[in-house]
Amino acid sequence: EDQVTQSPEALRLQEGESSSLNCSYTVSGLRGLFWYRQDPGKGPEFLFTLYSAGEEKEKERLKATLTKKESFLHITAPKPEDSATYLCAVQAPTALIFGKGTTLSVSS
Amino acid sequence: DSGVTQTPKHLITATGQRVTLRCSPRSGDLSVYWYQQSLDQGLQFLIQYYNGEERAKGNILERFSAQQFPDLHSELNLSSLELGDSALYFCASTPAGRVPGELFFGEGSRLTVL
């Protein structure tokens, strides 16, 4: 069964304190792994697509990496505006399978 | 602003009732997806339409149905509502030729069943 597990469920950081979010997945034939950001009361916003182990994508303070069983979202020197829920998803044959997300809070 | 419009934003109704949620995809996007988000289950795929035809089905209850109209807007109908149907319902769209997992989500319709 295709499955996505994200950890931790919640993460509190001080501004400037770098960290990583984890996404473990089980899927029969990876067709793509996706990261989304969701702000409270809003719909998810697409961030990155990764296809193969070793691939990396960057956007501002965020960098996503992929291995054969996991993906990491590294946050370097976060700012309060990076506070959000980060969702990981894998492409299954018929739809995206989402994890439950990691809620990041960054305080100044 | 993703360009995907959902109405209503909030809806409060009673058990046993029926509601219709509406979605207007981004201009030109042929694919429309419906997702349900609850605190315990996270984002769950319900159903996908492509240019008016059902393309894929997820964990959509028999009490729920959807359709996509010739102008590409979509409606999700929820009937015989139960307390457990209270959730955020998201619509997403994507243009032809774009990676299927790169979706544009609307802001959602929050359904509360009392």
mmCIF file of C-alpha atoms in Angstrom:
data_model
loop_
_atom_site.group_PDB
_atom_site.id
_atom_site.type_symbol
_atom_site.label_atom_id
_atom_site.label_comp_id
_atom_site.label_asym_id
_atom_site.label_seq_id
_atom_site.Cartn_x
_atom_site.Cartn_y
_atom_site.Cartn_z
ATOM 1 C CA GLU A 1 0.000 0.000 0.000
ATOM 2 C CA ASP A 2 1.301 3.452 -0.942
ATOM 3 C CA GLN A 3 2.041 5.420 2.218
ATOM 4 C CA VAL A 4 3.663 8.679 3.308
ATOM 5 C CA THR A 5 4.807 9.386 6.873
ATOM 6 C CA GLN A 6 6.108 12.760 7.976
ATOM 7 C CA SER A 7 8.070 13.604 11.100
ATOM 8 C CA PRO A 8 8.097 15.383 13.389
ATOM 9 C CA GLU A 9 4.413 16.359 13.584
ATOM 10 C CA ALA A 10 5.391 19.756 14.958
ATOM 11 C CA LEU A 11 8.658 21.659 15.137
ATOM 12 C CA ARG A 12 9.462 24.883 16.947
ATOM 13 C CA LEU A 13 12.569 26.815 15.936
ATOM 14 C CA GLN A 14 14.159 30.086 16.815
ATOM 15 C CA GLU A 15 14.808 32.459 13.948
ATOM 16 C CA GLY A 16 18.078 31.439 12.325
ATOM 17 C CA GLU A 17 18.047 27.906 13.785
ATOM 18 C CA SER A 18 18.368 25.486 10.846
ATOM 19 C CA SER A 19 16.659 22.093 10.837
ATOM 20 C CA SER A 20 15.200 19.350 8.643
ATOM 21 C CA LEU A 21 11.789 17.805 8.118
ATOM 22 C CA ASN A 22 11.501 14.149 7.182
ATOM 23 C CA CYS A 23 9.197 12.377 4.738
ATOM 24 C CA SER A 24 9.329 8.577 4.528
ATOM 25 C CA TYR A 25 7.457 6.912 1.717
ATOM 26 C CA THR A 26 6.420 3.517 0.467
ATOM 27 C CA VAL A 27 5.261 3.446 -3.122
ATOM 28 C CA SER A 28 5.361 0.923 -5.914
ATOM 29 C CA GLY A 29 7.368 2.772 -8.533
ATOM 30 C CA LEU A 30 8.009 6.397 -7.609
ATOM 31 C CA ARG A 31 6.505 8.718 -10.203
ATOM 32 C CA GLY A 32 7.401 11.836 -8.293
ATOM 33 C CA LEU A 33 7.664 13.183 -4.747
ATOM 34 C CA PHE A 34 6.225 16.616 -4.048
ATOM 35 C CA TRP A 35 6.525 19.183 -1.273
ATOM 36 C CA TYR A 36 3.779 21.673 -0.527
ATOM 37 C CA ARG A 37 3.421 24.506 1.970
ATOM 38 C CA GLN A 38 0.076 25.202 3.633
ATOM 39 C CA ASP A 39 -0.687 28.347 5.613
ATOM 40 C CA PRO A 40 -3.584 28.345 8.131
ATOM 41 C CA GLY A 41 -6.932 28.659 6.378
ATOM 42 C CA LYS A 42 -5.374 28.370 2.919
ATOM 43 C CA GLY A 43 -4.936 25.701 0.315
ATOM 44 C CA PRO A 44 -1.584 23.928 -0.151
ATOM 45 C CA GLU A 45 0.947 25.709 -2.339
ATOM 46 C CA PHE A 46 3.307 23.683 -4.514
ATOM 47 C CA LEU A 47 7.027 23.981 -3.709
ATOM 48 C CA PHE A 48 9.137 21.195 -5.279
ATOM 49 C CA THR A 49 9.088 18.051 -7.399
ATOM 50 C CA LEU A 50 11.735 15.348 -7.014
ATOM 51 C CA TYR A 51 12.007 12.252 -9.179
ATOM 52 C CA SER A 52 15.160 10.295 -8.447
ATOM 53 C CA ALA A 53 17.484 9.497 -5.551
ATOM 54 C CA GLY A 54 20.176 12.103 -5.192
ATOM 55 C CA GLU A 55 18.110 14.885 -6.700
ATOM 56 C CA GLU A 56 18.009 18.250 -4.903
ATOM 57 C CA LYS A 57 15.880 21.365 -5.419
ATOM 58 C CA GLU A 58 16.287 24.752 -3.718
ATOM 59 C CA LYS A 59 14.133 27.799 -3.194
ATOM 60 C CA GLU A 60 15.260 30.617 -0.938
ATOM 61 C CA ARG A 61 15.865 29.058 2.511
ATOM 62 C CA LEU A 62 14.405 25.680 1.555
ATOM 63 C CA LYS A 63 16.198 22.708 0.032
ATOM 64 C CA ALA A 64 14.520 19.397 -0.730
ATOM 65 C CA THR A 65 16.501 16.176 -1.160
ATOM 66 C CA LEU A 66 15.511 12.629 -2.082
ATOM 67 C CA THR A 67 16.803 9.159 -1.272
ATOM 68 C CA LYS A 68 15.285 5.807 -2.193
ATOM 69 C CA LYS A 69 13.086 5.762 0.905
ATOM 70 C CA GLU A 70 13.003 9.321 2.256
ATOM 71 C CA SER A 71 12.919 12.960 1.400
ATOM 72 C CA PHE A 72 14.160 15.789 3.563
ATOM 73 C CA LEU A 73 13.173 19.424 3.551
ATOM 74 C CA HIS A 74 16.080 21.399 4.947
ATOM 75 C CA ILE A 75 15.350 24.869 6.275
ATOM 76 C CA THR A 76 18.391 27.115 6.592
ATOM 77 C CA ALA A 77 18.286 30.150 8.884
ATOM 78 C CA PRO A 78 14.469 30.195 9.011
ATOM 79 C CA LYS A 79 12.456 33.369 9.478
ATOM 80 C CA PRO A 80 9.043 33.764 11.139
ATOM 81 C CA GLU A 81 7.411 33.943 7.691
ATOM 82 C CA ASP A 82 8.513 30.338 7.095
ATOM 83 C CA SER A 83 5.989 29.236 9.742
ATOM 84 C CA ALA A 84 3.486 26.922 8.030
ATOM 85 C CA THR A 85 2.563 23.278 7.631
ATOM 86 C CA TYR A 86 4.772 21.468 5.129
ATOM 87 C CA LEU A 87 3.186 18.564 3.288
ATOM 88 C CA CYS A 88 4.920 15.783 1.418
ATOM 89 C CA ALA A 89 3.146 13.728 -1.256
ATOM 90 C CA VAL A 90 3.943 10.894 -3.647
ATOM 91 C CA GLN A 91 2.362 10.242 -7.003
ATOM 92 C CA ALA A 92 0.446 6.966 -6.898
ATOM 93 C CA PRO A 93 -1.152 5.471 -10.046
ATOM 94 C CA THR A 94 -4.344 7.470 -9.701
ATOM 95 C CA ALA A 95 -3.661 10.354 -7.309
ATOM 96 C CA LEU A 96 -1.323 12.144 -4.957
ATOM 97 C CA ILE A 97 -0.936 10.468 -1.567
ATOM 98 C CA PHE A 98 -0.230 13.100 1.100
ATOM 99 C CA GLY A 99 1.422 12.783 4.477
ATOM 100 C CA LYS A 100 -0.187 14.478 7.457
ATOM 101 C CA GLY A 101 2.398 17.240 7.464
ATOM 102 C CA THR A 102 4.873 18.915 9.780
ATOM 103 C CA THR A 103 3.752 22.162 11.382
ATOM 104 C CA LEU A 104 6.707 24.510 11.663
ATOM 105 C CA SER A 105 6.696 27.490 14.011
ATOM 106 C CA VAL A 106 9.569 29.954 13.839
ATOM 107 C CA SER A 107 9.817 32.587 16.539
ATOM 108 C CA SER A 108 11.884 35.760 16.473
ATOM 109 C CA ASP B 1 -3.803 33.671 -5.404
ATOM 110 C CA SER B 2 -3.730 30.285 -7.155
ATOM 111 C CA GLY B 3 -6.497 31.210 -9.597
ATOM 112 C CA VAL B 4 -8.737 28.389 -8.357
ATOM 113 C CA THR B 5 -11.989 29.683 -6.877
ATOM 114 C CA GLN B 6 -14.128 27.768 -4.427
ATOM 115 C CA THR B 7 -17.518 28.692 -3.011
ATOM 116 C CA PRO B 8 -18.829 28.858 -0.393
ATOM 117 C CA LYS B 9 -15.858 29.449 1.929
ATOM 118 C CA HIS B 10 -17.827 28.379 4.978
ATOM 119 C CA LEU B 11 -20.951 26.265 5.309
ATOM 120 C CA ILE B 12 -22.804 25.134 8.420
ATOM 121 C CA THR B 13 -25.566 22.589 8.082
ATOM 122 C CA ALA B 14 -27.329 19.799 9.946
ATOM 123 C CA THR B 15 -26.996 16.038 9.806
ATOM 124 C CA GLY B 16 -29.008 14.458 7.021
ATOM 125 C CA GLN B 17 -28.830 17.509 4.786
ATOM 126 C CA ARG B 18 -27.337 17.870 1.315
ATOM 127 C CA VAL B 19 -24.844 20.533 0.172
ATOM 128 C CA THR B 20 -23.109 21.458 -3.058
ATOM 129 C CA LEU B 21 -19.583 22.836 -3.209
ATOM 130 C CA ARG B 22 -18.462 24.665 -6.319
ATOM 131 C CA CYS B 23 -15.054 25.010 -7.925
ATOM 132 C CA SER B 24 -13.845 27.142 -10.816
ATOM 133 C CA PRO B 25 -10.429 25.959 -11.994
ATOM 134 C CA ARG B 26 -7.698 28.196 -13.367
ATOM 135 C CA SER B 27 -8.447 29.463 -16.836
ATOM 136 C CA GLY B 28 -7.729 26.718 -19.347
ATOM 137 C CA ASP B 29 -7.041 23.959 -16.810
ATOM 138 C CA LEU B 30 -8.821 20.795 -17.884
ATOM 139 C CA SER B 31 -8.156 18.664 -14.792
ATOM 140 C CA VAL B 32 -10.018 19.206 -11.537
ATOM 141 C CA TYR B 33 -9.355 17.301 -8.350
ATOM 142 C CA TRP B 34 -11.319 17.185 -5.090
ATOM 143 C CA TYR B 35 -9.646 16.547 -1.756
ATOM 144 C CA GLN B 36 -10.972 16.295 1.796
ATOM 145 C CA GLN B 37 -8.825 17.489 4.700
ATOM 146 C CA SER B 38 -9.611 16.567 8.283
ATOM 147 C CA LEU B 39 -7.443 16.822 11.379
ATOM 148 C CA ASP B 40 -7.061 13.068 11.829
ATOM 149 C CA GLN B 41 -6.875 11.913 8.203
ATOM 150 C CA GLY B 42 -4.949 14.693 6.515
ATOM 151 C CA LEU B 43 -5.515 15.388 2.821
ATOM 152 C CA GLN B 44 -7.463 12.571 1.167
ATOM 153 C CA PHE B 45 -8.058 12.344 -2.574
ATOM 154 C CA LEU B 46 -11.715 12.035 -3.510
ATOM 155 C CA ILE B 47 -12.089 12.263 -7.276
ATOM 156 C CA GLN B 48 -10.577 13.690 -10.467
ATOM 157 C CA TYR B 49 -12.237 14.969 -13.622
ATOM 158 C CA TYR B 50 -10.586 15.737 -16.930
ATOM 159 C CA ASN B 51 -12.465 17.782 -19.504
ATOM 160 C CA GLY B 52 -15.822 16.683 -18.205
ATOM 161 C CA GLU B 53 -15.080 13.009 -17.702
ATOM 162 C CA GLU B 54 -14.277 11.168 -14.498
ATOM 163 C CA ARG B 55 -10.619 10.183 -14.617
ATOM 164 C CA ALA B 56 -9.836 8.704 -11.184
ATOM 165 C CA LYS B 57 -11.611 7.890 -7.963
ATOM 166 C CA GLY B 58 -10.213 7.778 -4.452
ATOM 167 C CA ASN B 59 -11.867 7.163 -1.124
ATOM 168 C CA ILE B 60 -15.083 8.913 -2.050
ATOM 169 C CA LEU B 61 -18.186 7.809 -0.178
ATOM 170 C CA GLU B 62 -21.272 6.698 -2.104
ATOM 171 C CA ARG B 63 -23.135 9.627 -0.475
ATOM 172 C CA PHE B 64 -20.774 11.971 -2.324
ATOM 173 C CA SER B 65 -20.814 12.680 -6.034
ATOM 174 C CA ALA B 66 -19.182 15.144 -8.368
ATOM 175 C CA GLN B 67 -19.334 16.367 -11.919
ATOM 176 C CA GLN B 68 -17.479 18.707 -14.246
ATOM 177 C CA PHE B 69 -19.501 20.876 -16.581
ATOM 178 C CA PRO B 70 -18.747 21.968 -20.183
ATOM 179 C CA ASP B 71 -17.386 25.303 -18.915
ATOM 180 C CA LEU B 72 -14.962 23.202 -16.793
ATOM 181 C CA HIS B 73 -16.287 24.256 -13.400
ATOM 182 C CA SER B 74 -16.940 21.392 -11.028
ATOM 183 C CA GLU B 75 -19.373 20.661 -8.241
ATOM 184 C CA LEU B 76 -19.063 18.255 -5.328
ATOM 185 C CA ASN B 77 -22.381 17.101 -3.901
ATOM 186 C CA LEU B 78 -22.488 15.754 -0.367
ATOM 187 C CA SER B 79 -25.729 14.144 0.822
ATOM 188 C CA SER B 80 -27.111 12.511 3.955
ATOM 189 C CA LEU B 81 -24.474 14.431 5.852
ATOM 190 C CA GLU B 82 -22.975 13.007 9.026
ATOM 191 C CA LEU B 83 -20.975 14.683 11.785
ATOM 192 C CA GLY B 84 -17.844 13.013 10.452
ATOM 193 C CA ASP B 85 -18.187 14.800 7.122
ATOM 194 C CA SER B 86 -17.137 18.036 8.796
ATOM 195 C CA ALA B 87 -13.876 18.955 7.090
ATOM 196 C CA LEU B 88 -12.157 21.270 4.658
ATOM 197 C CA TYR B 89 -12.888 20.402 1.044
ATOM 198 C CA PHE B 90 -10.302 21.509 -1.478
ATOM 199 C CA CYS B 91 -10.469 21.724 -5.208
ATOM 200 C CA ALA B 92 -7.292 21.759 -7.271
ATOM 201 C CA SER B 93 -6.572 22.107 -10.956
ATOM 202 C CA THR B 94 -3.658 21.586 -13.269
ATOM 203 C CA PRO B 95 -3.106 22.389 -16.942
ATOM 204 C CA ALA B 96 -2.500 19.807 -19.622
ATOM 205 C CA GLY B 97 1.189 19.044 -19.999
ATOM 206 C CA ARG B 98 2.062 19.937 -16.421
ATOM 207 C CA VAL B 99 3.389 17.282 -14.048
ATOM 208 C CA PRO B 100 0.238 15.689 -12.541
ATOM 209 C CA GLY B 101 1.427 16.172 -8.956
ATOM 210 C CA GLU B 102 1.999 19.920 -9.325
ATOM 211 C CA LEU B 103 -1.462 21.122 -8.391
ATOM 212 C CA PHE B 104 -2.939 24.551 -7.868
ATOM 213 C CA PHE B 105 -5.274 24.435 -4.868
ATOM 214 C CA GLY B 106 -8.155 26.721 -4.032
ATOM 215 C CA GLU B 107 -8.653 28.102 -0.547
ATOM 216 C CA GLY B 108 -11.162 25.447 0.354
ATOM 217 C CA SER B 109 -14.725 25.191 1.602
ATOM 218 C CA ARG B 110 -15.047 24.570 5.336
ATOM 219 C CA LEU B 111 -18.055 22.362 6.034
ATOM 220 C CA THR B 112 -19.413 22.056 9.549
ATOM 221 C CA VAL B 113 -22.139 19.484 10.162
ATOM 222 C CA LEU B 114 -24.039 19.932 13.446
#
